[in-house]
CSV table of C-alpha atoms and ligand atoms in Angstrom, one decimal:
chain,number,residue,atom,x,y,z
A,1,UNK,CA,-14.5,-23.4,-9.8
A,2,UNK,CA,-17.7,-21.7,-9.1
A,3,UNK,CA,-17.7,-18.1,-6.5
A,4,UNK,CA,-20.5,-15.9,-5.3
A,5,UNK,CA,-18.6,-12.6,-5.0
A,6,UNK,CA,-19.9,-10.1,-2.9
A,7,UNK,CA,-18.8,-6.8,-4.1
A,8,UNK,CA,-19.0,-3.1,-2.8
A,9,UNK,CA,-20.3,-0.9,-5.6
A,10,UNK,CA,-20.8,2.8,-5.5
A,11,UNK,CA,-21.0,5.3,-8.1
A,12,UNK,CA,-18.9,8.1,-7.0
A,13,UNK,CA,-17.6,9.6,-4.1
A,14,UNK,CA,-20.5,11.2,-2.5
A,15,UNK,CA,-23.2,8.4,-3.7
A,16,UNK,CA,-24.2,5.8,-0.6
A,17,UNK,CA,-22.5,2.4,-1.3
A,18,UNK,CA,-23.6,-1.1,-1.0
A,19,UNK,CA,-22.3,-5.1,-1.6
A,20,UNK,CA,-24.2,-6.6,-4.7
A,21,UNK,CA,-23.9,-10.1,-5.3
A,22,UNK,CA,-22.4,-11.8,-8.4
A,23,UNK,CA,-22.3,-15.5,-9.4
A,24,UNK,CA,-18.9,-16.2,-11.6
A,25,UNK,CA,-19.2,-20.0,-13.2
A,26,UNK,CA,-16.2,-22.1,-15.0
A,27,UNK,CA,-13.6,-20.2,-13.1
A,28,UNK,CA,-9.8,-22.0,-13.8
A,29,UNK,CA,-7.9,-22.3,-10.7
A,30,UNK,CA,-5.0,-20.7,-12.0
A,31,UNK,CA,-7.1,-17.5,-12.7
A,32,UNK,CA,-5.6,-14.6,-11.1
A,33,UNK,CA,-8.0,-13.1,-8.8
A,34,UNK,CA,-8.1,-9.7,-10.9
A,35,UNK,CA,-8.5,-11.9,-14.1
A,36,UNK,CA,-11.2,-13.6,-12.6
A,37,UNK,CA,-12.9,-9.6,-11.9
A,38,UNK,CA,-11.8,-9.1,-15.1
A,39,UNK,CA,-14.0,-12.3,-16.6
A,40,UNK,CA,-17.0,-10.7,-14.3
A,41,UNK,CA,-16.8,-7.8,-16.1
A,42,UNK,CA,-16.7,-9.2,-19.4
A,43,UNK,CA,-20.1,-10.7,-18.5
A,44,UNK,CA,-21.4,-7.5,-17.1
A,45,UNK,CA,-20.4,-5.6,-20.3
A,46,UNK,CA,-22.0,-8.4,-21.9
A,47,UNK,CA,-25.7,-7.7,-20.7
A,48,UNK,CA,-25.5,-4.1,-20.4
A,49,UNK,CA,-24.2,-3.7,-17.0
A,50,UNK,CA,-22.1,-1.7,-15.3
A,51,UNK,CA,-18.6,-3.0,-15.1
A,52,UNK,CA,-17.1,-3.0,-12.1
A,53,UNK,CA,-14.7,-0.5,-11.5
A,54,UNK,CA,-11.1,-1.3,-9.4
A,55,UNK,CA,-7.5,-0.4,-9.5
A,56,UNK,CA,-4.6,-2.4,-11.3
A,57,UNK,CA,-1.1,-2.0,-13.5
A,58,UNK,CA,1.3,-3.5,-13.5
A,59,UNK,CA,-0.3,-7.5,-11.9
A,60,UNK,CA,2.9,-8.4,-10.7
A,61,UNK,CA,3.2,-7.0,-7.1
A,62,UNK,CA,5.5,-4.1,-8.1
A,63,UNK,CA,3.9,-0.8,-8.8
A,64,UNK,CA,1.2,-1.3,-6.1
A,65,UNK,CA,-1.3,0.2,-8.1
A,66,UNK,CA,-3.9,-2.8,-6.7
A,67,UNK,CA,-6.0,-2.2,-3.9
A,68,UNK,CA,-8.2,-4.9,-2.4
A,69,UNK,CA,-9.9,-6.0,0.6
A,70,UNK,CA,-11.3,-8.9,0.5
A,71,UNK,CA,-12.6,-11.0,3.1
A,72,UNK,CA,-11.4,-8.6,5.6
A,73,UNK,CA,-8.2,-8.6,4.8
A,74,UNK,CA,-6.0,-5.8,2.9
A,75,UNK,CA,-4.6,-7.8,-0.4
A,76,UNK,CA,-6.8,-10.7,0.8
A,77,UNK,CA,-5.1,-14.4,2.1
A,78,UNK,CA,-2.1,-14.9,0.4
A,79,UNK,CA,0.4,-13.1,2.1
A,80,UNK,CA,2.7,-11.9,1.1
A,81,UNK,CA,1.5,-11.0,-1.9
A,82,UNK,CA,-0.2,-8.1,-3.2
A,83,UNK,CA,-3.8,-8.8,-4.6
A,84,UNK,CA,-2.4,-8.9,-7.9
A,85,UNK,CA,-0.3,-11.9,-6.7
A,86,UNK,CA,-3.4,-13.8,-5.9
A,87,UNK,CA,-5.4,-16.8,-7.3
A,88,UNK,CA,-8.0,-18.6,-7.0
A,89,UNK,CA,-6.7,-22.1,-6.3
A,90,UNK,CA,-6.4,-19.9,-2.9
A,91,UNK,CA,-10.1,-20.3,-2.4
A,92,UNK,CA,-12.4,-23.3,-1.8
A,93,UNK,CA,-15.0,-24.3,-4.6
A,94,UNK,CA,-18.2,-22.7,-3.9
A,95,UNK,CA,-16.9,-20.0,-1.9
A,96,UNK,CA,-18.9,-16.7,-1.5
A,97,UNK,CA,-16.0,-13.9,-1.3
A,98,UNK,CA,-16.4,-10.0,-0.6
A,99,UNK,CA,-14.8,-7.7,-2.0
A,100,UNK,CA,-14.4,-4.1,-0.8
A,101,UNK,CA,-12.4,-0.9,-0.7
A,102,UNK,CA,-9.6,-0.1,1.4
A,103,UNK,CA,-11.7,1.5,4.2
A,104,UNK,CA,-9.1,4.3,5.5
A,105,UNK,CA,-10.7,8.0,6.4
A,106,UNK,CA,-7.2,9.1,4.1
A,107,UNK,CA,-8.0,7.2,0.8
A,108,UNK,CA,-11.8,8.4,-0.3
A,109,UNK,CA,-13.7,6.0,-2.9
A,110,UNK,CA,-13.4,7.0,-5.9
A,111,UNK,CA,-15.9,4.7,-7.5
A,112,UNK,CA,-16.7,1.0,-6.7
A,113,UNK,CA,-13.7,-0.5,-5.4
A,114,UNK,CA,-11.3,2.5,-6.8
A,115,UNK,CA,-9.6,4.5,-3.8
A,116,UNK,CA,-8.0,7.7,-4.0
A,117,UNK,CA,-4.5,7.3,-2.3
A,118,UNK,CA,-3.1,10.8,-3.3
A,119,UNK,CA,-2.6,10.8,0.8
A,120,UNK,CA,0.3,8.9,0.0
A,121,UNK,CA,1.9,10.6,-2.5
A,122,UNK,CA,1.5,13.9,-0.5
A,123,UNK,CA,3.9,12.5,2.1
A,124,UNK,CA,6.6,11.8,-0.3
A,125,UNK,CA,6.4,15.2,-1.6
A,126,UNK,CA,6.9,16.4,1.8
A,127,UNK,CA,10.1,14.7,1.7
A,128,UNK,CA,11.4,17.4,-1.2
A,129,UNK,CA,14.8,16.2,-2.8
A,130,UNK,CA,18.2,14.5,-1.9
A,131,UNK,CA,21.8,16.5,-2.4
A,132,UNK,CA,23.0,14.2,-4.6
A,133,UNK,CA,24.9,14.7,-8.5
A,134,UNK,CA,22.5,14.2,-10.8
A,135,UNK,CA,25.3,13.9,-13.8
A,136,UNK,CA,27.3,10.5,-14.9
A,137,UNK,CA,27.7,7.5,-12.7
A,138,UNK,CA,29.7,8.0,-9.5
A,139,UNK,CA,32.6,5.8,-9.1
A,140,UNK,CA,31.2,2.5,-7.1
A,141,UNK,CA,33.1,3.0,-3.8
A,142,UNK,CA,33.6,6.8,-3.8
A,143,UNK,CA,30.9,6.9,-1.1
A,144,UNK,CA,31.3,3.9,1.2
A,145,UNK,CA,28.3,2.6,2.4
A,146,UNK,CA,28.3,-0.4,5.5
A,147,UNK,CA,27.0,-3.5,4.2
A,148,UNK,CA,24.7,-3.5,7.2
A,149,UNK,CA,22.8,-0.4,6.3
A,150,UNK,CA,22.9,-1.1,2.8
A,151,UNK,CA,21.1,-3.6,3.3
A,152,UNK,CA,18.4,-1.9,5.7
A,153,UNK,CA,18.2,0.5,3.0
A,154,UNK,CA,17.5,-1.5,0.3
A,155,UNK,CA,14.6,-3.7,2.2
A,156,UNK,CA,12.8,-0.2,3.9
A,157,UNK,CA,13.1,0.7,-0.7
A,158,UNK,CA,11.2,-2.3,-1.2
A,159,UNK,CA,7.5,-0.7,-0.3
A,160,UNK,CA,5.3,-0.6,-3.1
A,161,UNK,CA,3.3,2.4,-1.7
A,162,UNK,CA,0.2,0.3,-2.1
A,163,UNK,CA,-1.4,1.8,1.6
A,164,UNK,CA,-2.6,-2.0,2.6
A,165,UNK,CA,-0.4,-0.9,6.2
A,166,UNK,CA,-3.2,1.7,6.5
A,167,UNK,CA,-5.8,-0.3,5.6
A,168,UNK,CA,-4.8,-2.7,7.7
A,169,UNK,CA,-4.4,-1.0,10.7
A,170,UNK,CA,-7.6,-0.3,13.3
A,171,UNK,CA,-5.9,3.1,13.5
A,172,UNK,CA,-5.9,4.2,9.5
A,173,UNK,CA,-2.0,4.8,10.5
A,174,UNK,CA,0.4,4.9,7.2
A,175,UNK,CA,3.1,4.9,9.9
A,176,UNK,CA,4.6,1.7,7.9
A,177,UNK,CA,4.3,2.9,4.5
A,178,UNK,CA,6.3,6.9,5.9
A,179,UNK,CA,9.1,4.7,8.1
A,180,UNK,CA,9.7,2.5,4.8
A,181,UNK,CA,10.1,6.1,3.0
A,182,UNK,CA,12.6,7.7,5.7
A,183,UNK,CA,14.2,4.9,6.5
A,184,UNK,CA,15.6,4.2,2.8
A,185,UNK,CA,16.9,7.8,2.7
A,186,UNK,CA,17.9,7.7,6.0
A,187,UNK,CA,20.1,5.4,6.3
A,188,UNK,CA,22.3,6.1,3.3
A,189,UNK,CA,24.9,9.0,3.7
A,190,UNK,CA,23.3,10.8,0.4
A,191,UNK,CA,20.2,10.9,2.4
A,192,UNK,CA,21.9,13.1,5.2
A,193,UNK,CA,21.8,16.8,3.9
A,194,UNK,CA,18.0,17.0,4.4
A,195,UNK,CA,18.3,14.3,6.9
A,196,UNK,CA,16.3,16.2,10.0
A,197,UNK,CA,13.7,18.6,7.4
A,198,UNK,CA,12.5,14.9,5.8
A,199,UNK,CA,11.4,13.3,8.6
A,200,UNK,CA,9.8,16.3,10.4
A,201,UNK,CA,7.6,17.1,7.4
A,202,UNK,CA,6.6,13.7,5.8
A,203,UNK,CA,5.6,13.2,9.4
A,204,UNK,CA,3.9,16.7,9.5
A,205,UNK,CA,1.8,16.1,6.2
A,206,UNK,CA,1.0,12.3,7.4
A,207,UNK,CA,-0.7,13.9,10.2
A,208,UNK,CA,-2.3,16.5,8.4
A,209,UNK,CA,-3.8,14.0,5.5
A,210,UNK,CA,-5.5,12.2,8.7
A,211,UNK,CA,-3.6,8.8,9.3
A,212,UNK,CA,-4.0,7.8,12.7
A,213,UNK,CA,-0.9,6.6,15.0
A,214,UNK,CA,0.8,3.2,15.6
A,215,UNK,CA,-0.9,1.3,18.2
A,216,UNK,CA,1.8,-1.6,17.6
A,217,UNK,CA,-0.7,-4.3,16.4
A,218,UNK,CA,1.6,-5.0,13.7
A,219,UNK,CA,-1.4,-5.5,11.5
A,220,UNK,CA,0.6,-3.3,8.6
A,221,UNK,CA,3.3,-5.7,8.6
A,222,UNK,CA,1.4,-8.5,8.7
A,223,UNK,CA,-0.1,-7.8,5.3
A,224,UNK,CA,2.2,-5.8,3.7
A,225,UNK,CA,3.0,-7.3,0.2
A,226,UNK,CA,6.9,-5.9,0.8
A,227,UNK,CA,7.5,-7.7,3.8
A,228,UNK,CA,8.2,-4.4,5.5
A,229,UNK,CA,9.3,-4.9,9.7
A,230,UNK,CA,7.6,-3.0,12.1
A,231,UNK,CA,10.9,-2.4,13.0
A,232,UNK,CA,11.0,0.5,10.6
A,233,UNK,CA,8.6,2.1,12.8
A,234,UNK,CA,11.2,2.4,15.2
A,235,UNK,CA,13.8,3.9,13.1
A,236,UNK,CA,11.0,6.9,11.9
A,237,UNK,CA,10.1,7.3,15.7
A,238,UNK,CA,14.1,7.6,16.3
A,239,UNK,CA,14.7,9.3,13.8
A,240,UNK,CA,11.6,12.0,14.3
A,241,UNK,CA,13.1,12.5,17.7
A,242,UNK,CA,16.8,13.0,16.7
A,243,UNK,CA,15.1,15.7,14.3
A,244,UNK,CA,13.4,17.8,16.9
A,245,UNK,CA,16.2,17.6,19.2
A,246,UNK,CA,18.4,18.8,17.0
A,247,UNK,CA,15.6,21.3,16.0
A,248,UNK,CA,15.3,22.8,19.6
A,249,UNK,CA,19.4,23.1,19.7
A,250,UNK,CA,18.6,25.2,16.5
A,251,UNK,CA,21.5,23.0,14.3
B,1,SF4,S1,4.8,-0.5,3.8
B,1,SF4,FE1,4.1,-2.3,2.8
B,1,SF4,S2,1.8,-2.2,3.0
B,1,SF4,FE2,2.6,-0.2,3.4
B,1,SF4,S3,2.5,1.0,1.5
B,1,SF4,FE3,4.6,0.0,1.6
B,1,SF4,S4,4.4,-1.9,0.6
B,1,SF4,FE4,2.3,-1.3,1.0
B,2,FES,S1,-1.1,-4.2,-10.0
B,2,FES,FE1,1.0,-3.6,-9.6
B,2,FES,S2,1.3,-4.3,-7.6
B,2,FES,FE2,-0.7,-5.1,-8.1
């Protein structure tokens, strides 16, 4: 298969960016779309050129280390799937594809297609730490948990952290990606000593880093590689409010 790629390159941060063209010939349609950047830049080390530069570990949709838009869409048009997940038998022969950043005002380039996502990680830190026994292996059932919320917990663990719910969104919002974080926490009864503190600081610092607010377009979980519901959205919001009531009663 033969591609014209359209690609946003930029040298650093503070450099002005722009989409260069790229022709990639003899392309197998069971390349994986980050082997077939990784086959362009084979060719561009080949004559000299600047490779292009772009996240990526562990290219099995579990680390959420990739970050691609492409074609307008966060992770491009396999969904779900991150971009990692992705290839090329998805695209028609002769295709031209673009390929850009995550554009959120949260996660500046870094270089080329590289984003900085630190945003993220801030949020998690805001979260602090769990009361939980950090020695041997609890006894299975010591600390029953209902089937029902162990199950909820297990699908809001699921989230990769990858940001594509903020990319996705018109509003930058990482509302997804913080719900998926309380939600797994909150919903198990080791998660309950800093129940309240959690979700009024990760929603604090998620504000402060600049992510904008749900506007229920369910673009996030639309493209989220995770298959995170919206519906998580609902529990942070819940439990947000059960937070700063309980604040204001000064429990
Ligand atoms: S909620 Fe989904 S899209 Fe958002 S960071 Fe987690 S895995 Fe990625
Ligand atoms: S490289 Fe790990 S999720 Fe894509």
């Amino acid at each position: 298969m033969n591609f014209r790629l359209r690609i946003w390159r930029q040298r650093d941060a503070k450099s002005p960016g722009k989409l260069v063209e790229y022709d990639v010939r003899d392309i197998s349609p069971h390349t994986s779309f980050l082997e077939m950047l990784d086959i362009l830049n084979e060719t561009l080390v080949g004559r000299a050129e600047e490779p292009v530069a772009f996240d990526s570990d562990c290219r099995e949709g579990i680390c959420g280390t990739c970050s691609l838009t492409v074609n307008g869409e966060a992770h491009g048009p396999d969904h779900p799937g991150a971009i990692c997940e992705l290839y090329m038998r998805k695209f028609r022969d002769g295709a031209t594809i673009t390929i850009e950043p995550f554009r959120v005002g949260a996660f500046p380039i870094v270089k080329d297609l590289v984003i900085d996502r630190s945003s993220l990680d801030r949020i998690v830190q805001a979260g602090g730490f769990i009361t939980a026994r950090a020695g041997s292996a609890p006894e299975a059932n010591s600390i029953p948990v209902p089937k029902h919320d162990a199950d909820l917990a297990m699908e809001a663990a699921a989230c990769i952290g990858c940001g594509a719910c903020a990319a996705a969104c018109p509003n930058g919002s990482a509302m997804l990606f913080t719900a998926a974080k309380v939600s797994h926490l909150a919903f198990l009864p080791q998660g309950h000593p800093e129940r309240e503190r959690r979700v009024l600081n990760m929603v604090r610092v998620m504000d402060a880093q600049g992510f904008g607010n749900c506007a229920n377009t369910y673009e996030c979980e639309a493209v989220c590689p995770a298959q995170i519901s919206a519906s998580f959205i609902a529990k942070l919001n819940r439990e947000y409010a059960r937070a700063q009531f309980r604040q204001r009663l000064g429990e």
